[in-house]
Coordinates of C-alpha atoms and ligand atoms in Angstrom, one line a residue:
M1 CA -23.3 -14.9 43.6
L2 CA -22.8 -11.1 43.4
S3 CA -21.6 -9.7 46.7
P4 CA -21.6 -12.4 49.4
I5 CA -21.4 -12.3 53.1
L6 CA -17.8 -13.3 54.0
V7 CA -17.6 -15.6 57.1
P8 CA -14.2 -16.3 58.5
I9 CA -14.2 -19.4 60.7
L10 CA -11.2 -19.9 63.1
G11 CA -9.6 -23.1 64.2
D12 CA -11.5 -23.2 67.5
Q13 CA -14.8 -22.4 65.9
L14 CA -15.6 -25.7 64.3
S15 CA -19.3 -25.9 65.3
H16 CA -22.2 -26.2 62.9
G17 CA -24.2 -24.2 65.4
L18 CA -21.7 -21.3 65.4
S19 CA -23.4 -17.9 65.7
S20 CA -21.8 -16.7 62.4
L21 CA -23.4 -19.6 60.5
E22 CA -26.8 -19.2 62.0
G23 CA -29.5 -18.4 59.4
L24 CA -26.8 -18.1 56.7
C25 CA -28.0 -19.1 53.3
P26 CA -25.2 -21.1 51.4
A27 CA -26.1 -19.3 48.2
D28 CA -25.4 -16.0 49.8
A29 CA -22.2 -16.7 51.7
R30 CA -18.5 -17.4 51.3
I31 CA -16.7 -19.2 54.1
L32 CA -13.1 -18.5 54.7
M33 CA -10.8 -20.9 56.7
M34 CA -7.1 -20.3 56.9
E35 CA -4.1 -22.2 58.2
V36 CA -1.7 -19.4 59.1
W37 CA 1.8 -19.3 60.3
D38 CA 1.1 -16.6 62.9
E39 CA -1.4 -18.8 64.7
A40 CA 0.8 -21.9 64.5
T41 CA 3.8 -20.2 66.0
Y42 CA 2.7 -17.3 68.3
V43 CA 3.8 -19.9 70.8
K44 CA 5.5 -23.1 69.4
H45 CA 2.5 -25.4 69.9
H46 CA 3.0 -29.1 70.5
K47 CA 3.1 -30.9 67.1
Q48 CA -0.1 -32.8 67.9
K49 CA -2.0 -29.6 68.7
I50 CA -1.2 -28.3 65.2
V51 CA -2.3 -31.6 63.7
L52 CA -5.5 -31.5 65.7
I53 CA -6.4 -28.0 64.6
F54 CA -5.5 -28.3 60.9
A55 CA -7.0 -31.8 60.6
A56 CA -10.2 -30.8 62.3
M57 CA -10.4 -27.6 60.2
R58 CA -10.0 -29.6 57.0
H59 CA -12.7 -32.1 58.0
F60 CA -15.0 -29.2 59.0
A61 CA -14.5 -27.5 55.7
A62 CA -15.5 -30.7 53.9
E63 CA -18.6 -30.9 56.1
L64 CA -19.6 -27.3 55.3
R65 CA -19.1 -28.0 51.5
A66 CA -21.4 -31.1 51.9
R67 CA -24.0 -28.6 53.4
G68 CA -23.7 -26.6 50.2
F69 CA -21.4 -23.8 51.4
A70 CA -18.6 -22.4 49.2
V71 CA -15.5 -22.6 51.3
D72 CA -12.2 -20.8 50.5
Y73 CA -9.7 -23.0 52.4
V74 CA -6.2 -21.6 52.5
T75 CA -3.6 -24.2 53.3
L76 CA -0.4 -23.4 55.2
E77 CA 1.8 -24.1 52.2
D78 CA -0.3 -22.2 49.7
P79 CA 2.3 -19.9 48.0
E80 CA 0.0 -16.9 48.3
N81 CA -0.6 -17.4 52.0
T82 CA 0.3 -14.2 53.9
G83 CA 0.6 -16.0 57.2
S84 CA -1.9 -14.0 59.2
F85 CA -5.7 -13.8 59.7
T86 CA -5.7 -10.1 58.7
G87 CA -3.6 -10.8 55.6
E88 CA -5.9 -13.6 54.5
L89 CA -9.0 -11.7 55.1
A90 CA -7.7 -8.8 53.0
R91 CA -7.0 -11.2 50.1
A92 CA -10.5 -12.7 50.5
V93 CA -12.0 -9.2 50.4
E94 CA -10.1 -8.6 47.2
R95 CA -11.4 -11.8 45.7
H96 CA -15.0 -11.5 46.7
A97 CA -15.8 -7.8 47.4
P98 CA -18.2 -8.9 50.2
R99 CA -21.1 -6.8 51.3
E100 CA -20.5 -7.8 54.9
I101 CA -17.9 -9.7 57.0
R102 CA -19.6 -11.7 59.7
V103 CA -17.5 -13.4 62.3
T104 CA -18.0 -15.0 65.8
E105 CA -16.0 -13.3 68.5
S106 CA -12.6 -14.7 69.1
G107 CA -11.6 -16.8 72.1
E108 CA -8.4 -14.8 72.7
W109 CA -7.8 -11.2 73.5
R110 CA -4.9 -11.0 71.0
V111 CA -7.2 -12.1 68.1
E112 CA -10.0 -9.8 69.3
Q113 CA -7.7 -6.9 69.0
A114 CA -7.1 -7.8 65.3
M115 CA -10.9 -8.3 64.7
Q116 CA -11.6 -4.8 66.1
E117 CA -9.0 -3.4 63.7
W118 CA -10.8 -5.1 60.8
Q119 CA -13.8 -2.8 61.5
G120 CA -11.9 0.2 60.4
R121 CA -9.8 -1.4 57.7
F122 CA -12.3 -2.9 55.3
A123 CA -14.9 -1.0 53.2
C124 CA -17.8 -3.3 54.2
P125 CA -19.3 -3.6 57.7
V126 CA -17.7 -6.1 60.0
T127 CA -20.2 -7.8 62.3
I128 CA -18.7 -9.5 65.4
L129 CA -21.2 -11.9 67.0
A130 CA -21.3 -13.3 70.5
D131 CA -20.0 -16.9 70.9
T132 CA -23.2 -18.6 71.9
R133 CA -21.5 -21.9 72.5
F134 CA -20.8 -20.7 76.0
I135 CA -23.5 -20.8 78.6
A136 CA -22.6 -17.4 80.2
S137 CA -22.1 -14.4 78.0
R138 CA -19.2 -12.1 78.7
A139 CA -21.7 -9.4 79.8
E140 CA -23.3 -11.9 82.2
F141 CA -19.9 -12.7 83.9
A142 CA -19.2 -8.9 84.1
R143 CA -22.5 -8.5 86.0
F144 CA -21.5 -11.4 88.4
A145 CA -18.1 -9.8 88.9
A146 CA -19.2 -6.3 89.5
G147 CA -18.3 -5.1 93.0
R148 CA -16.7 -8.4 94.1
R149 CA -13.1 -8.6 95.1
H150 CA -13.0 -12.4 95.2
L151 CA -14.7 -14.0 92.2
T152 CA -15.6 -17.2 94.0
M153 CA -16.3 -19.9 91.5
E154 CA -18.9 -21.7 93.7
H155 CA -21.2 -18.6 93.6
F156 CA -21.0 -18.4 89.9
Y157 CA -21.5 -22.1 89.5
R158 CA -24.8 -22.0 91.5
E159 CA -26.0 -19.3 89.1
M160 CA -25.2 -21.5 86.2
R161 CA -27.0 -24.5 87.8
R162 CA -30.1 -22.3 88.2
K163 CA -29.8 -20.9 84.7
T164 CA -29.5 -24.3 83.0
G165 CA -31.7 -26.2 85.4
L166 CA -29.0 -29.0 85.5
L167 CA -29.4 -31.2 88.5
M168 CA -32.1 -29.0 89.9
E169 CA -35.4 -29.8 91.5
G170 CA -37.2 -26.5 91.2
A171 CA -35.0 -24.0 93.1
R172 CA -33.1 -26.7 95.0
P173 CA -30.1 -28.8 94.0
V174 CA -30.8 -32.5 93.4
G175 CA -29.7 -34.5 96.5
G176 CA -29.8 -31.4 98.7
Q177 CA -26.2 -30.3 98.2
W178 CA -24.7 -28.1 95.5
N179 CA -21.3 -29.6 95.6
Y180 CA -20.0 -33.1 96.3
D181 CA -16.3 -32.4 96.0
A182 CA -15.6 -33.9 99.5
E183 CA -16.5 -37.3 98.0
N184 CA -14.2 -36.9 95.1
R185 CA -10.8 -37.2 96.6
E186 CA -10.0 -40.9 96.7
P187 CA -6.4 -41.8 96.5
P188 CA -5.5 -44.4 93.8
R189 CA -6.3 -48.0 94.8
A190 CA -4.0 -50.9 93.8
G191 CA -5.4 -52.8 90.9
L192 CA -7.5 -49.9 89.5
R193 CA -7.9 -50.6 85.8
P194 CA -9.8 -47.8 84.0
P195 CA -11.0 -48.7 80.5
P196 CA -8.9 -46.8 78.0
A197 CA -10.4 -43.9 76.2
P198 CA -11.0 -44.6 72.5
K199 CA -8.2 -43.7 70.1
F200 CA -8.9 -42.7 66.5
A201 CA -6.6 -43.8 63.7
P202 CA -5.8 -40.9 61.3
D203 CA -7.6 -41.0 57.9
A204 CA -6.1 -39.7 54.7
I205 CA -6.8 -36.1 55.5
T206 CA -5.2 -36.3 58.9
R207 CA -2.2 -38.3 57.5
E208 CA -1.6 -35.5 55.1
V209 CA -1.6 -33.0 57.9
I210 CA 0.8 -35.2 59.9
G211 CA 3.2 -35.0 57.0
L212 CA 2.9 -31.3 56.8
V213 CA 3.6 -30.9 60.5
A214 CA 6.6 -33.3 60.3
R215 CA 8.0 -31.1 57.5
R216 CA 7.3 -27.6 58.9
F217 CA 7.2 -27.9 62.7
A218 CA 10.0 -30.4 63.4
D219 CA 11.5 -28.1 66.1
H220 CA 8.3 -27.9 68.1
F221 CA 7.9 -29.8 71.4
G222 CA 6.3 -33.1 71.6
D223 CA 5.8 -36.5 69.8
L224 CA 4.0 -36.2 66.5
E225 CA 2.8 -39.8 66.5
P226 CA 0.8 -41.8 67.4
F227 CA -1.8 -39.1 66.8
T228 CA -5.2 -40.4 68.0
W229 CA -7.3 -37.4 69.0
P230 CA -10.9 -37.0 67.6
V231 CA -10.9 -34.6 64.7
T232 CA -14.6 -34.7 63.6
R233 CA -17.8 -34.3 65.5
A234 CA -18.7 -37.9 64.8
Q235 CA -15.5 -39.1 66.5
A236 CA -15.9 -36.7 69.3
L237 CA -19.4 -38.0 70.0
E238 CA -18.1 -41.5 70.0
A239 CA -15.4 -40.5 72.5
A240 CA -18.0 -38.8 74.7
E241 CA -20.3 -41.8 74.6
A242 CA -17.5 -44.1 75.7
F243 CA -16.8 -41.8 78.6
F244 CA -20.4 -41.7 79.7
T245 CA -20.9 -45.4 79.6
E246 CA -17.4 -46.7 80.7
R247 CA -15.8 -44.0 82.9
L248 CA -18.2 -41.4 84.3
A249 CA -19.3 -43.6 87.2
L250 CA -15.8 -43.5 88.7
F251 CA -14.8 -40.0 87.4
G252 CA -15.8 -38.4 90.7
P253 CA -13.9 -40.5 93.3
Y254 CA -10.7 -40.8 91.3
Q255 CA -10.7 -37.2 89.9
D256 CA -7.6 -36.3 92.0
A257 CA -5.7 -39.6 91.8
M258 CA -2.5 -40.1 89.9
I259 CA -0.9 -43.4 88.8
A260 CA 2.5 -43.6 87.0
G261 CA 1.9 -44.6 83.4
E262 CA -2.0 -44.6 83.7
D263 CA -2.5 -41.3 81.9
D264 CA -6.3 -41.1 81.4
L265 CA -7.7 -42.7 84.5
Y266 CA -11.4 -41.9 84.6
H267 CA -11.1 -38.5 83.0
S268 CA -13.1 -37.7 79.9
L269 CA -10.4 -36.4 77.5
L270 CA -13.0 -34.2 75.9
S271 CA -11.4 -30.8 76.4
T272 CA -9.8 -30.8 72.9
S273 CA -13.1 -31.5 71.3
L274 CA -15.0 -29.0 73.5
N275 CA -12.4 -26.2 72.9
I276 CA -12.4 -26.4 69.2
G277 CA -16.1 -26.8 68.9
L278 CA -16.7 -30.4 68.0
L279 CA -18.8 -30.8 71.1
E280 CA -21.0 -28.3 73.0
P281 CA -20.8 -28.0 76.8
L282 CA -24.5 -28.2 77.4
E283 CA -25.0 -31.4 75.4
L284 CA -22.3 -33.1 77.5
C285 CA -23.8 -31.9 80.8
R286 CA -27.3 -33.1 79.7
R287 CA -25.9 -36.5 78.8
A288 CA -24.2 -36.7 82.2
E289 CA -27.3 -35.7 84.0
A290 CA -29.3 -38.4 82.1
A291 CA -26.7 -41.0 83.3
Y292 CA -27.5 -40.0 86.9
F293 CA -31.3 -40.2 86.3
A294 CA -30.9 -43.5 84.6
G295 CA -28.9 -44.8 87.6
T296 CA -25.7 -45.6 85.7
A297 CA -23.6 -43.0 87.5
P298 CA -23.7 -41.6 91.0
L299 CA -24.4 -38.0 91.9
N300 CA -20.9 -37.2 93.1
S301 CA -19.4 -38.1 89.7
V302 CA -22.2 -36.5 87.7
E303 CA -22.2 -33.3 89.7
G304 CA -18.4 -33.2 89.7
F305 CA -18.3 -33.5 85.9
I306 CA -21.0 -30.9 85.4
R307 CA -19.3 -28.5 87.8
Q308 CA -16.0 -28.7 85.8
I309 CA -17.9 -27.6 82.7
I310 CA -20.7 -25.2 83.7
G311 CA -18.6 -24.1 86.7
W312 CA -14.9 -24.0 86.1
R313 CA -14.9 -23.9 82.3
E314 CA -17.5 -21.1 82.0
Y315 CA -16.0 -19.3 85.0
V316 CA -12.4 -19.2 83.7
R317 CA -13.6 -17.8 80.4
G318 CA -15.5 -15.0 82.1
F319 CA -12.6 -14.4 84.4
Y320 CA -10.2 -14.1 81.4
W321 CA -12.2 -11.5 79.6
H322 CA -12.9 -9.6 82.9
L323 CA -9.1 -9.3 83.7
M324 CA -7.5 -9.1 80.3
P325 CA -5.1 -7.7 79.2
G326 CA -3.7 -7.2 82.8
L327 CA -3.9 -10.9 83.6
A328 CA -1.2 -11.8 81.1
E329 CA 1.3 -9.5 83.0
A330 CA 0.2 -10.3 86.6
N331 CA 3.0 -11.4 89.0
E332 CA 1.7 -10.7 92.5
L333 CA 4.3 -12.9 94.2
A334 CA 7.2 -11.3 92.2
A335 CA 8.3 -14.7 90.9
H336 CA 11.2 -14.3 88.5
R337 CA 13.0 -17.6 88.3
P338 CA 13.3 -19.0 84.8
L339 CA 11.4 -22.1 83.8
P340 CA 13.8 -25.1 84.1
E341 CA 15.0 -26.9 81.0
F342 CA 13.6 -30.2 82.3
F343 CA 10.0 -28.9 81.6
W344 CA 10.9 -29.4 78.0
T345 CA 13.2 -32.5 78.1
G346 CA 11.5 -34.4 81.0
E347 CA 15.0 -35.1 82.3
T348 CA 14.6 -34.9 86.1
P349 CA 15.0 -37.5 88.8
M350 CA 11.7 -36.2 90.4
R351 CA 9.5 -39.0 89.3
C352 CA 6.2 -37.2 89.6
L353 CA 7.4 -34.4 87.3
A354 CA 9.1 -36.7 84.9
D355 CA 5.9 -38.8 84.5
C356 CA 3.7 -35.7 84.0
I357 CA 6.1 -34.3 81.4
R358 CA 6.3 -37.7 79.7
T359 CA 2.5 -37.8 79.2
T360 CA 2.5 -34.2 78.1
R361 CA 5.2 -34.9 75.5
Q362 CA 3.6 -38.2 74.3
D363 CA -0.1 -37.1 74.2
A364 CA -0.2 -33.3 74.4
H365 CA -2.3 -33.9 77.5
A366 CA -2.0 -34.4 81.2
H367 CA -4.9 -34.6 83.6
H368 CA -6.0 -31.8 85.9
I369 CA -4.3 -32.8 89.1
Q370 CA -1.1 -33.4 87.3
R371 CA -1.3 -29.9 85.8
L372 CA -2.3 -28.4 89.1
M373 CA -0.6 -30.3 91.9
V374 CA 2.6 -31.6 90.3
L375 CA 3.6 -29.3 87.5
G376 CA 1.8 -26.2 88.7
N377 CA 2.6 -26.7 92.4
F378 CA 6.3 -27.0 91.5
C379 CA 6.2 -23.7 89.5
L380 CA 4.4 -22.0 92.4
I381 CA 6.7 -23.0 95.2
A382 CA 9.9 -22.8 93.1
G383 CA 8.9 -19.2 92.2
I384 CA 8.9 -19.6 88.4
N385 CA 8.1 -16.5 86.3
P386 CA 4.3 -16.6 85.5
Q387 CA 4.8 -15.5 81.8
E388 CA 7.2 -18.4 81.2
V389 CA 4.9 -20.8 82.9
A390 CA 1.9 -19.6 80.8
D391 CA 3.9 -19.9 77.6
W392 CA 4.7 -23.5 78.5
Y393 CA 1.1 -24.5 79.3
L394 CA -0.1 -22.7 76.2
A395 CA 2.4 -24.5 74.0
V396 CA 2.3 -28.1 75.3
Y397 CA -1.4 -29.0 75.7
A398 CA -3.6 -29.8 72.7
D399 CA -6.6 -28.2 74.6
A400 CA -4.7 -25.0 75.4
F401 CA -6.3 -21.7 74.3
E402 CA -5.4 -18.6 76.3
W403 CA -8.9 -18.0 77.6
V404 CA -8.8 -21.2 79.5
E405 CA -5.0 -21.7 80.1
L406 CA -4.2 -18.3 81.5
P407 CA -6.7 -18.1 84.3
N408 CA -5.7 -21.6 85.4
V409 CA -2.0 -20.7 85.3
A410 CA -2.0 -17.2 86.7
G411 CA -5.0 -17.6 89.0
M412 CA -5.5 -21.2 90.1
V413 CA -1.8 -22.3 90.1
L414 CA 0.5 -19.3 90.6
Y415 CA -1.6 -16.8 92.6
A416 CA -0.2 -14.3 90.3
D417 CA -3.5 -12.5 90.2
G418 CA -3.3 -11.7 93.9
G419 CA -6.1 -14.0 94.9
R420 CA -8.9 -12.9 92.5
L421 CA -9.5 -16.5 91.5
A422 CA -8.2 -18.6 94.4
T423 CA -8.6 -17.6 98.0
K424 CA -5.1 -19.0 98.8
P425 CA -2.2 -20.4 96.9
Y426 CA -2.5 -24.2 96.3
A427 CA 1.0 -24.9 97.7
A428 CA 1.7 -28.4 98.8
S429 CA 4.7 -30.5 100.0
G430 CA 5.6 -34.0 98.8
N431 CA 3.1 -35.4 101.3
Y432 CA 0.1 -34.5 99.1
I433 CA 1.7 -36.0 96.0
N434 CA 2.5 -39.2 98.0
K435 CA -1.1 -39.4 99.3
M436 CA -2.7 -39.0 95.8
S437 CA -0.3 -41.1 93.7
N438 CA 2.1 -44.0 93.5
Y439 CA 4.9 -41.8 92.3
C440 CA 7.0 -41.6 95.4
S441 CA 7.6 -45.3 96.0
A442 CA 10.0 -45.5 93.1
C443 CA 11.5 -42.0 93.2
R444 CA 15.2 -41.3 93.7
Y445 CA 14.1 -38.8 96.5
K446 CA 12.6 -39.8 99.8
V447 CA 9.2 -38.2 100.4
A448 CA 9.3 -38.7 104.1
Q449 CA 12.7 -37.0 104.4
K450 CA 12.4 -33.2 105.0
T451 CA 15.9 -31.8 104.4
G452 CA 19.2 -32.8 102.9
P453 CA 20.2 -34.0 99.4
D454 CA 17.9 -37.1 99.4
A455 CA 14.8 -35.3 100.7
C456 CA 11.9 -34.8 98.3
P457 CA 12.5 -31.3 96.9
F458 CA 8.8 -30.4 97.3
N459 CA 9.2 -30.5 101.1
A460 CA 11.9 -27.8 101.4
L461 CA 10.5 -25.8 98.5
Y462 CA 7.2 -25.6 100.3
W463 CA 8.7 -23.9 103.4
H464 CA 11.0 -21.8 101.3
F465 CA 7.8 -20.5 99.5
M466 CA 6.0 -19.8 102.7
A467 CA 9.0 -18.1 104.3
R468 CA 9.8 -15.8 101.3
N469 CA 6.1 -14.8 100.8
R470 CA 5.3 -14.3 104.5
A471 CA 4.7 -10.6 104.2
R472 CA 2.1 -11.2 101.5
L473 CA 0.4 -14.3 102.8
E474 CA 0.4 -14.1 106.6
S475 CA -2.7 -12.0 106.8
N476 CA -4.6 -14.5 104.7
H477 CA -6.8 -16.3 107.2
R478 CA -6.8 -19.5 105.1
I479 CA -3.0 -19.7 105.3
G480 CA -1.8 -17.6 108.2
R481 CA -1.9 -20.5 110.7
I482 CA 1.0 -22.2 108.8
Y483 CA 3.3 -19.5 110.1
A484 CA 2.7 -20.7 113.7
T485 CA 4.1 -24.1 112.7
W486 CA 7.1 -22.5 110.9
D487 CA 7.8 -20.4 114.0
R488 CA 7.6 -23.4 116.4
M489 CA 10.2 -25.2 114.3
G490 CA 13.1 -23.2 115.6
Q491 CA 15.9 -21.5 113.8
A492 CA 18.1 -24.5 113.2
K493 CA 15.4 -26.5 111.5
Q494 CA 14.3 -23.5 109.5
A495 CA 17.8 -22.9 108.3
Q496 CA 18.1 -26.6 107.2
Y497 CA 14.9 -26.2 105.1
L498 CA 16.0 -23.0 103.6
E499 CA 19.5 -24.3 102.8
T500 CA 18.1 -27.5 101.2
A501 CA 15.7 -25.5 99.1
E502 CA 18.3 -23.0 98.0
K503 CA 20.8 -25.7 97.0
F504 CA 18.0 -27.3 94.9
L505 CA 17.0 -24.1 93.3
D506 CA 20.6 -23.2 92.4
S507 CA 20.9 -26.6 90.7
L508 CA 18.1 -25.8 88.2
V509 CA 19.2 -25.3 84.6
P510 CA 17.1 -22.5 82.9
A511 CA 15.4 -23.5 79.7
R512 CA 17.2 -22.6 76.6
K513 CA 15.7 -19.9 74.4
G514 CA 13.6 -21.0 71.5
W515 CA 11.5 -23.8 73.1
A516 CA 8.3 -21.7 73.6
R517 CA 8.8 -19.0 70.9
N518 CA 10.8 -18.5 67.8
E519 CA 13.6 -16.2 69.0
Ligands
FAD1 P1 -11.9 -33.9 82.7 O1 -11.2 -34.1 84.0 O2 -12.7 -35.0 82.1 O3 -13.0 -32.7 83.0 C1 -14.1 -32.5 82.1 C2 -14.0 -31.1 81.5 O4 -14.2 -30.1 82.4 C3 -12.8 -30.8 80.7 O5 -12.8 -31.4 79.4 C4 -12.8 -29.3 80.7 O6 -13.5 -28.8 79.6 C5 -13.5 -28.9 82.0 N1 -12.6 -28.5 83.0 C6 -12.1 -29.2 84.0 N2 -11.3 -28.4 84.8 C7 -11.2 -27.2 84.3 C8 -10.6 -26.0 84.6 N3 -9.8 -25.9 85.7 N4 -10.7 -25.0 83.7 C9 -11.5 -25.1 82.6 N5 -12.1 -26.2 82.3 C10 -12.0 -27.2 83.1 N6 -8.1 -26.9 80.3 C11 -8.3 -26.6 79.0 O7 -9.3 -27.0 78.4 N7 -7.3 -25.9 78.3 C12 -6.2 -25.5 79.0 O8 -5.3 -24.9 78.4 C13 -6.0 -25.8 80.4 N8 -4.9 -25.4 81.0 C14 -4.8 -25.7 82.3 C15 -3.6 -25.3 83.0 C16 -3.5 -25.5 84.4 C17 -2.3 -25.0 85.1 C18 -4.5 -26.2 85.1 C19 -4.4 -26.5 86.5 C20 -5.6 -26.7 84.4 C21 -5.8 -26.4 83.0 N9 -6.9 -26.9 82.3 C22 -7.1 -26.5 81.0 C23 -8.0 -27.5 83.0 C24 -8.0 -29.1 83.0 O9 -6.8 -29.5 83.5 C25 -8.3 -29.7 81.7 O10 -9.5 -29.1 81.2 C26 -8.4 -31.1 81.7 O11 -7.3 -31.7 82.3 C27 -8.8 -31.7 80.4 O12 -8.8 -33.1 80.4 P2 -10.2 -33.8 80.4 O13 -11.0 -33.4 79.2 O14 -10.0 -35.3 80.5 O15 -10.9 -33.2 81.7
DLZ2 C1 -4.2 -22.8 67.6 C2 -4.4 -22.6 66.2 C3 -3.4 -22.9 65.3 C4 -2.2 -23.7 65.7 N1 -3.5 -22.6 64.0 C5 -4.6 -22.0 63.5 C6 -4.7 -21.7 62.2 O1 -3.8 -21.8 61.3 N2 -5.8 -21.1 61.7 C7 -6.9 -20.9 62.6 O2 -7.9 -20.4 62.1 N3 -6.7 -21.1 63.9 C8 -5.6 -21.7 64.4 N4 -5.5 -21.9 65.7 C9 -6.6 -21.5 66.6 C10 -6.5 -20.0 66.8 O3 -5.3 -19.7 67.5 C11 -7.7 -19.5 67.7 O4 -8.8 -19.6 66.9 C12 -7.5 -18.2 68.2 O5 -6.5 -18.1 69.1 C13 -8.8 -17.6 68.9 O6 -9.1 -18.4 70.0
SF4_3 FE1 7.8 -36.3 93.5 FE2 8.9 -36.0 95.9 FE3 7.4 -38.1 95.4 FE4 9.8 -37.9 94.2 S1 9.4 -38.1 96.4 S2 7.8 -38.5 93.3 S3 9.9 -35.7 93.9 S4 6.8 -35.9 95.5

């Protein structure tokens, strides 16, 4: 091979249908894959997240070689490894003198900046291709967003339904409604026994990576083992099929339910495979739609699942690119309290939080309502600094990439974007958690108690949040009525709420430096 096309493939681009691989002749190309220190530590990712990425990268490299491609695979401990994408690309350019560098656009703004810099740095042309694994291109989202102040997901979602034809009968939604969310809010029922999601025993390649992570990332958050995530497309397809046949039917009704120690419930656990490219969004949606037409899953579950993917997932990606880089700095509610240490240790008597942090530490995963209404809600009403919250979510979840994590944190959870994503903050007292979980029955705090040292802290924090943000929130028609309730309470009750909340907030120990980033 004289002067090849050099094709860098990043750790979340592990798809055989990737745009940079399309039409590429193996005899004419050199693939570059690199395990680099910068990516493994820009936040200190959960140990299982690093195993997931490196193990999946190594398996993908083997699959590409089996397809006839020449792959330069730079391991983390290669003594020549420079530790960065740019450094490794420069070394590969030296080795191969490529006639072109061809790469699929990055998922993250930070890496896109580096890619743009490559265009001026190397002698050969650098072609950056759109990531066609997403259903909506970035330009398409920009067209949707143009001139809108509130970027309502539901409007975008309907466009995606029309574009894909999913659950459509001509121009009309199947069943007559676009959205069946109202049927998807069942509290947990006693005796609910969801079939567990499949677990995959590590093979020799993955075991080697587990050894590497044990040696090099011992100070990162989270349990290293058992590691059971899918790391190949074949495993991911098996996990998806188990979800469609065993759990999809009840996915809808129990989507918002939480049960202590039941970590997966009826969720798919497919986000890690989707986000690194082992599965494609459209293939999952078509499979879910087929389950509805075959009569094996009801419409509310199937529509709910499809909405999470072609609605929320596509929407947050468009939202991210539309608002970056400002989104990373946003702090509309001027929240400055440091993240508490217990987010890293799990040591808190608040049983809901302790259980969500336990599953996060154990599995590098927590399901949506745990992330949103327990962990996120706490950060919102306690006024935790958005950048510290974002670092935590980015570090601790195996499926976390900034394009999907940041809109959820800054927009959906913290209202730090000033309401571009959500029309109101999702603040809730202990009552919501009690309704949707079995956490409160065995908690040291009493959910029905509103103030005082034994009261559920969510109750007083809720009112503290409302009171301190009154000037910003009162004019919001979806939230304004709450202030009438607050005013009717009278000064004595209000003072008890505020004092309970302040005592609780004063008792929080800030996280030590070095958990999220190397200091
Ligand atoms: P399921 O409940 O089975 O849902 C199916 C799929 O829908 C998911 O795999 C995911 O791809 C998609 N999806 C569902 N909700 C969302 C959403 N709000 N945004 C984007 N996609 C969605 N998801 C990530 O993939 N990475 C993240 O870093 C991430 N950070 C989050 C942070 C916060 C604060 C919140 C509230 C949510 C976050 N989510 C994130 C969304 C969601 O919680 C996870 O996608 C989900 O828990 C993954 O588990 P699952 O595959 O079992 O999902
Ligand atoms: C998350 C991650 C980690 C931990 N390590 C690597 C790596 O060593 N090499 C790599 O190519 N990708 C890694 N990734 C994924 C990247 O961070 C991701 O591709 C970019 O953030 C763009 O989304
Ligand atoms: Fe959480 Fe409050 Fe319930 Fe305890 S009482 S589990 S702190 S909501």
